[in-house]
PDB file of C-alpha atoms in Angstrom:
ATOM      1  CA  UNK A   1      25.288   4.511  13.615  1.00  0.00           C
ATOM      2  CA  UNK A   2      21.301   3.422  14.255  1.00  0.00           C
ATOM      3  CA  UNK A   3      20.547   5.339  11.002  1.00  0.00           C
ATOM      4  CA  UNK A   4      22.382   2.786   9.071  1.00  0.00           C
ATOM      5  CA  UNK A   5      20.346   0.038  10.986  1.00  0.00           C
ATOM      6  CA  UNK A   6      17.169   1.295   8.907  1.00  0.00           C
ATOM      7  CA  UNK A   7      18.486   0.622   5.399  1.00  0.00           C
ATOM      8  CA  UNK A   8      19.781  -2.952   6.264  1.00  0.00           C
ATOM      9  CA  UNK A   9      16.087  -3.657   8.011  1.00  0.00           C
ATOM     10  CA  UNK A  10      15.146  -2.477   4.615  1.00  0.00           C
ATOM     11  CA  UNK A  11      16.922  -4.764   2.649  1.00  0.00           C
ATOM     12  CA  UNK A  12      16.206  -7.778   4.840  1.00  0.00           C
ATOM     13  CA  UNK A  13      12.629  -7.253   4.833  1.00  0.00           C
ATOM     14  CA  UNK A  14      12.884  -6.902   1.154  1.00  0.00           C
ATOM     15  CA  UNK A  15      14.558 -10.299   0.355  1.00  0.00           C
ATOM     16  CA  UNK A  16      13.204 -12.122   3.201  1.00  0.00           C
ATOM     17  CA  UNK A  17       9.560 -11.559   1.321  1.00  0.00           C
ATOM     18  CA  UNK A  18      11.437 -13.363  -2.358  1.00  0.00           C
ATOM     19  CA  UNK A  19      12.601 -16.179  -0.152  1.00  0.00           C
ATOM     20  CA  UNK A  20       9.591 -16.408   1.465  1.00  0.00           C
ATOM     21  CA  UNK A  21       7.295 -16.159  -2.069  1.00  0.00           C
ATOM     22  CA  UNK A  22       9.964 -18.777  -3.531  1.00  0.00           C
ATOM     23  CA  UNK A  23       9.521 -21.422  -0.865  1.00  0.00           C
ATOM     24  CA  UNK A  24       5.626 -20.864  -0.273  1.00  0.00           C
ATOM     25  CA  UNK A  25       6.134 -19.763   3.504  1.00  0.00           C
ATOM     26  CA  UNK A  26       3.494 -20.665   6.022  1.00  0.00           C
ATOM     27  CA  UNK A  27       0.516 -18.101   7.760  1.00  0.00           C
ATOM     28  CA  UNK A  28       3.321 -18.565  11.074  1.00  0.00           C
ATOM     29  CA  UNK A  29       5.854 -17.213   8.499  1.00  0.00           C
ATOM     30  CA  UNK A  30       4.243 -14.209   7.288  1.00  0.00           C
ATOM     31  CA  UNK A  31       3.254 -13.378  11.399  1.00  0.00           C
ATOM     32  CA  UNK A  32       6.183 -13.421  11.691  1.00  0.00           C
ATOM     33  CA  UNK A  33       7.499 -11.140   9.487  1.00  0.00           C
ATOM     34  CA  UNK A  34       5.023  -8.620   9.911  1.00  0.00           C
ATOM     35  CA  UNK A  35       6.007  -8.460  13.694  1.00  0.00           C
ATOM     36  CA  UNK A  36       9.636  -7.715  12.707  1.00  0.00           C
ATOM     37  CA  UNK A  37       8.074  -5.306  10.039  1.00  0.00           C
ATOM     38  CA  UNK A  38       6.161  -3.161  13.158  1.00  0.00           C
ATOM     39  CA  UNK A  39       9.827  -3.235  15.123  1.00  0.00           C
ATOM     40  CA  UNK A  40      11.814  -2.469  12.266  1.00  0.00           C
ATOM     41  CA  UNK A  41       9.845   0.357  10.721  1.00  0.00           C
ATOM     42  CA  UNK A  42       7.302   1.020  13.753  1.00  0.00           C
ATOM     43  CA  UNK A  43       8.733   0.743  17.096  1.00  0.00           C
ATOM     44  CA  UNK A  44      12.619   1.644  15.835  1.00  0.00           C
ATOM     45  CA  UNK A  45      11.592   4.929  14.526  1.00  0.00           C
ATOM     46  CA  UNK A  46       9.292   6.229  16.731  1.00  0.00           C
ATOM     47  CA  UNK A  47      12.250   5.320  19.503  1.00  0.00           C
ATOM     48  CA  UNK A  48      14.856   7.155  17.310  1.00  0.00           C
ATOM     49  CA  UNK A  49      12.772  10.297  17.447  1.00  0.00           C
ATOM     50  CA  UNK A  50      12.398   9.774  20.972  1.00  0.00           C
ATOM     51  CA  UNK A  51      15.832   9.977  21.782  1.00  0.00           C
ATOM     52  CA  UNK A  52      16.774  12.945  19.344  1.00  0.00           C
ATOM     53  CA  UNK A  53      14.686  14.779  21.692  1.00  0.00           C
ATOM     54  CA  UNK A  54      11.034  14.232  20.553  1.00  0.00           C
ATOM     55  CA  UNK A  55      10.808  13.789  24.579  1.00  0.00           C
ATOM     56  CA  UNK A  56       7.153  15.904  24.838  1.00  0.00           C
ATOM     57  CA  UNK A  57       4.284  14.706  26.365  1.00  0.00           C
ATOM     58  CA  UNK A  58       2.570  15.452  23.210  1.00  0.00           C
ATOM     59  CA  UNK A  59       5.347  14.145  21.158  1.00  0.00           C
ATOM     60  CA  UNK A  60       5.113  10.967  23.093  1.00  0.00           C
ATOM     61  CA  UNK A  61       1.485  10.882  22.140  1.00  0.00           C
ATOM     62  CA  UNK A  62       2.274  11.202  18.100  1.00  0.00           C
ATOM     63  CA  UNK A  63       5.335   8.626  18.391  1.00  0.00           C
ATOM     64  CA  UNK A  64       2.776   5.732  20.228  1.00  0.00           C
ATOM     65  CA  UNK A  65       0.087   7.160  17.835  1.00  0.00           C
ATOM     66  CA  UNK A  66       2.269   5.987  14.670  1.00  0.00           C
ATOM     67  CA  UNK A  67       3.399   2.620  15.996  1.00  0.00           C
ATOM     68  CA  UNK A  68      -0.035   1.833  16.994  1.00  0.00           C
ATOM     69  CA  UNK A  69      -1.023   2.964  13.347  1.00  0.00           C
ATOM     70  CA  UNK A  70       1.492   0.414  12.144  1.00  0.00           C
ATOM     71  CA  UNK A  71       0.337  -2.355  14.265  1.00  0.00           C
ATOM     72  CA  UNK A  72      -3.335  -1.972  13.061  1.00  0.00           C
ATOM     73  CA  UNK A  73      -2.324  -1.070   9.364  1.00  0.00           C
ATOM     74  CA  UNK A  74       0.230  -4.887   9.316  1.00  0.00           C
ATOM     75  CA  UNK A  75      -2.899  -6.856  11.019  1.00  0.00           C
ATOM     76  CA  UNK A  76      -5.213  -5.343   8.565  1.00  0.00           C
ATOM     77  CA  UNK A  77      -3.069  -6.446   5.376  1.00  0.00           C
ATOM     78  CA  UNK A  78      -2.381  -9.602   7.124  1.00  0.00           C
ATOM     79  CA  UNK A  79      -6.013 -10.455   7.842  1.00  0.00           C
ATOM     80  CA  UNK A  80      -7.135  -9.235   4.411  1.00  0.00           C
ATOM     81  CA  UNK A  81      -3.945 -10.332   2.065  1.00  0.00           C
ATOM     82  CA  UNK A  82      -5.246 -13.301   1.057  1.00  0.00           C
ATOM     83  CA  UNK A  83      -8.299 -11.827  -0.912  1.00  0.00           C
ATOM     84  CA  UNK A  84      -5.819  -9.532  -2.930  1.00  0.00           C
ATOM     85  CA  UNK A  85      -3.020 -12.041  -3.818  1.00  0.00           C
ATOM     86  CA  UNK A  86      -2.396 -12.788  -7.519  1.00  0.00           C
ATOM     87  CA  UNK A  87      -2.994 -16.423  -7.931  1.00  0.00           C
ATOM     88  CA  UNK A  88       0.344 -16.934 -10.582  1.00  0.00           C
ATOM     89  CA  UNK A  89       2.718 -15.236  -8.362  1.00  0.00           C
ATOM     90  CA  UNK A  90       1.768 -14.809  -4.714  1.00  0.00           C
ATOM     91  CA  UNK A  91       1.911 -11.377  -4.837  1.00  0.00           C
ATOM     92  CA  UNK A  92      -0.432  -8.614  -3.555  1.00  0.00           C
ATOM     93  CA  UNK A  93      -2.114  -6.754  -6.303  1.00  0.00           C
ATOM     94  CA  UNK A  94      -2.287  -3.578  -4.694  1.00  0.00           C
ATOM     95  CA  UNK A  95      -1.864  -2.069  -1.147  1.00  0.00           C
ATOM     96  CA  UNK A  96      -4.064   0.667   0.728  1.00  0.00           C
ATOM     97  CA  UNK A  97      -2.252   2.754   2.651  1.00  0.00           C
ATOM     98  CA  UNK A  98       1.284   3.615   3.075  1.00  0.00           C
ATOM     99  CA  UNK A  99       3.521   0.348   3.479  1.00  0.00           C
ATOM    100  CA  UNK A 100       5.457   0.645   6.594  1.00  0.00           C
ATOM    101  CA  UNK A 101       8.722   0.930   5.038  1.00  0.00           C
ATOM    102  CA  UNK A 102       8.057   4.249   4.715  1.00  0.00           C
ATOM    103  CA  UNK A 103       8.936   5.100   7.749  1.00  0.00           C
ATOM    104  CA  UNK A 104      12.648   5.396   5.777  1.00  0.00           C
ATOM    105  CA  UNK A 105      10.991   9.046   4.930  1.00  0.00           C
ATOM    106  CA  UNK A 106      10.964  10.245   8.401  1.00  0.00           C
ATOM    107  CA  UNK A 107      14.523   8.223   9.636  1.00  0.00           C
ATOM    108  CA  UNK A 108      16.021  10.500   6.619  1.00  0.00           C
ATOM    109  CA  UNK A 109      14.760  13.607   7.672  1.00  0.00           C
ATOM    110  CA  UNK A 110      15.889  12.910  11.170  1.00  0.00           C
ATOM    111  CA  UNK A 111      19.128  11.835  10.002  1.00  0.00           C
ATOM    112  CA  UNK A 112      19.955  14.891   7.556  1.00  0.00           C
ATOM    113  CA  UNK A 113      19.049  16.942  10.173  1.00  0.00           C
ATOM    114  CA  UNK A 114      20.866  15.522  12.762  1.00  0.00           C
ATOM    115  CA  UNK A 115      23.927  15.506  10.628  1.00  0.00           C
ATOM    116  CA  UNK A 116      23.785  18.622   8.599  1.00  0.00           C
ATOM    117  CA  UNK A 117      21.373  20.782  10.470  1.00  0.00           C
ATOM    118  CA  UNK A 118      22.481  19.855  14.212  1.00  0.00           C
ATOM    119  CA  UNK A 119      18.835  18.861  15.048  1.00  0.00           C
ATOM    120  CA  UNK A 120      17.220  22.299  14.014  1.00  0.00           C
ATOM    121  CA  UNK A 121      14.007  21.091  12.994  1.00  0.00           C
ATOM    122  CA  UNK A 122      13.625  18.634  16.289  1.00  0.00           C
ATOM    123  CA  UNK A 123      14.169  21.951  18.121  1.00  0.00           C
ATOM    124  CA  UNK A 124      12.248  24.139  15.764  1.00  0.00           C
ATOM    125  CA  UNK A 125       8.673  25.590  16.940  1.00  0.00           C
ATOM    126  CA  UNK A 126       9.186  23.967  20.362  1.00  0.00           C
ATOM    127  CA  UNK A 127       6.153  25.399  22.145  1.00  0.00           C
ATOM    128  CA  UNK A 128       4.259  24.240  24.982  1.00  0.00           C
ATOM    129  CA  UNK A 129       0.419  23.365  25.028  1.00  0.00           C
ATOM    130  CA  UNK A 130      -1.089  22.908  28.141  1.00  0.00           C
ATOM    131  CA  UNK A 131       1.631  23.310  29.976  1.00  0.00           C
ATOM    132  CA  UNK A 132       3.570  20.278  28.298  1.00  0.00           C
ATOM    133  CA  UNK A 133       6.395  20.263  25.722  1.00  0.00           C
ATOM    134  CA  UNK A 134       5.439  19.609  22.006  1.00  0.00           C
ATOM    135  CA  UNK A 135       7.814  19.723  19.483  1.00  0.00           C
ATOM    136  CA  UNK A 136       5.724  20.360  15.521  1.00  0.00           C
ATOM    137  CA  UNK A 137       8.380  17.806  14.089  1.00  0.00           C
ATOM    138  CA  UNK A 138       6.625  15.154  15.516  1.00  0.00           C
ATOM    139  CA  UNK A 139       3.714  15.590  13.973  1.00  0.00           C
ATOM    140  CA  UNK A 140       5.339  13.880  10.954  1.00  0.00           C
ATOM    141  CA  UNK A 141       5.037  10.518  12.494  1.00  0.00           C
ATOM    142  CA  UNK A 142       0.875  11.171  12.178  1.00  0.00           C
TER     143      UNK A 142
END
């Protein structure tokens, strides 16, 4: 059921940004919606793998790793948006980086193979590195 969560975040982050271009929304506004941009497709994630069994110390380490690579990549645009905006529509121009909605990539390869694979790639290559669990999967979140 929390894999279908991901697509609706998708869509709501999607038409929340035409509402928000249509009625000229404020700097609190945007804020605002970049937070719920690093939950939906930062923090939600990185939990899901977490409880599919990305439990390693290391995988712990490359879950926190991404979100905090969210965080800094939203504050970046944020800080810097205004200097790439066309002037007609309010659009940005052109992004660097991987949008954070991307993170659909990885919630579809956990879901197929939860689903059709029984979690054979979460389980794949565990190995242990200084003692602690690691699990190669979650190097995808890096």
């Amino acid at each position: 059921m929390a894999f279908w969560c991901f697509p609706i975040g998708f869509l709501a982050d999607f038409f929340d940004g035409i509402i928000a271009r249509s009625t000229g929304s404020s700097i609190y506004g945007a804020d605002l919606d970049s937070l719920a941009d690093v939950i939906t497709f930062g923090v939600a994630p990185a939990v899901l793998g977490f409880t599919l069994n990305l439990k390693g110390m290391w995988d712990s380490i490359c879950l926190c790793f991404y979100v905090l690579c969210g965080v800094s990549r939203l504050a970046r645009y944020n800080a810097t948006s205004h200097l790439a905006k066309d002037q007609k529509t309010g659009k940005v121009k052109h992004y660097s980086g991987l949008p954070i909605p991307g993170s659909l990539i990885l919630v579809a390869l956990l879901a197929v193979d939860r689903y059709y694979y029984d979690s054979f790639l979460v389980e794949y290559g565990n190995s242990k590195i200084l003692t602690k669990d690691f699990r190669p999967l979650s190097l995808a979140f890096v």
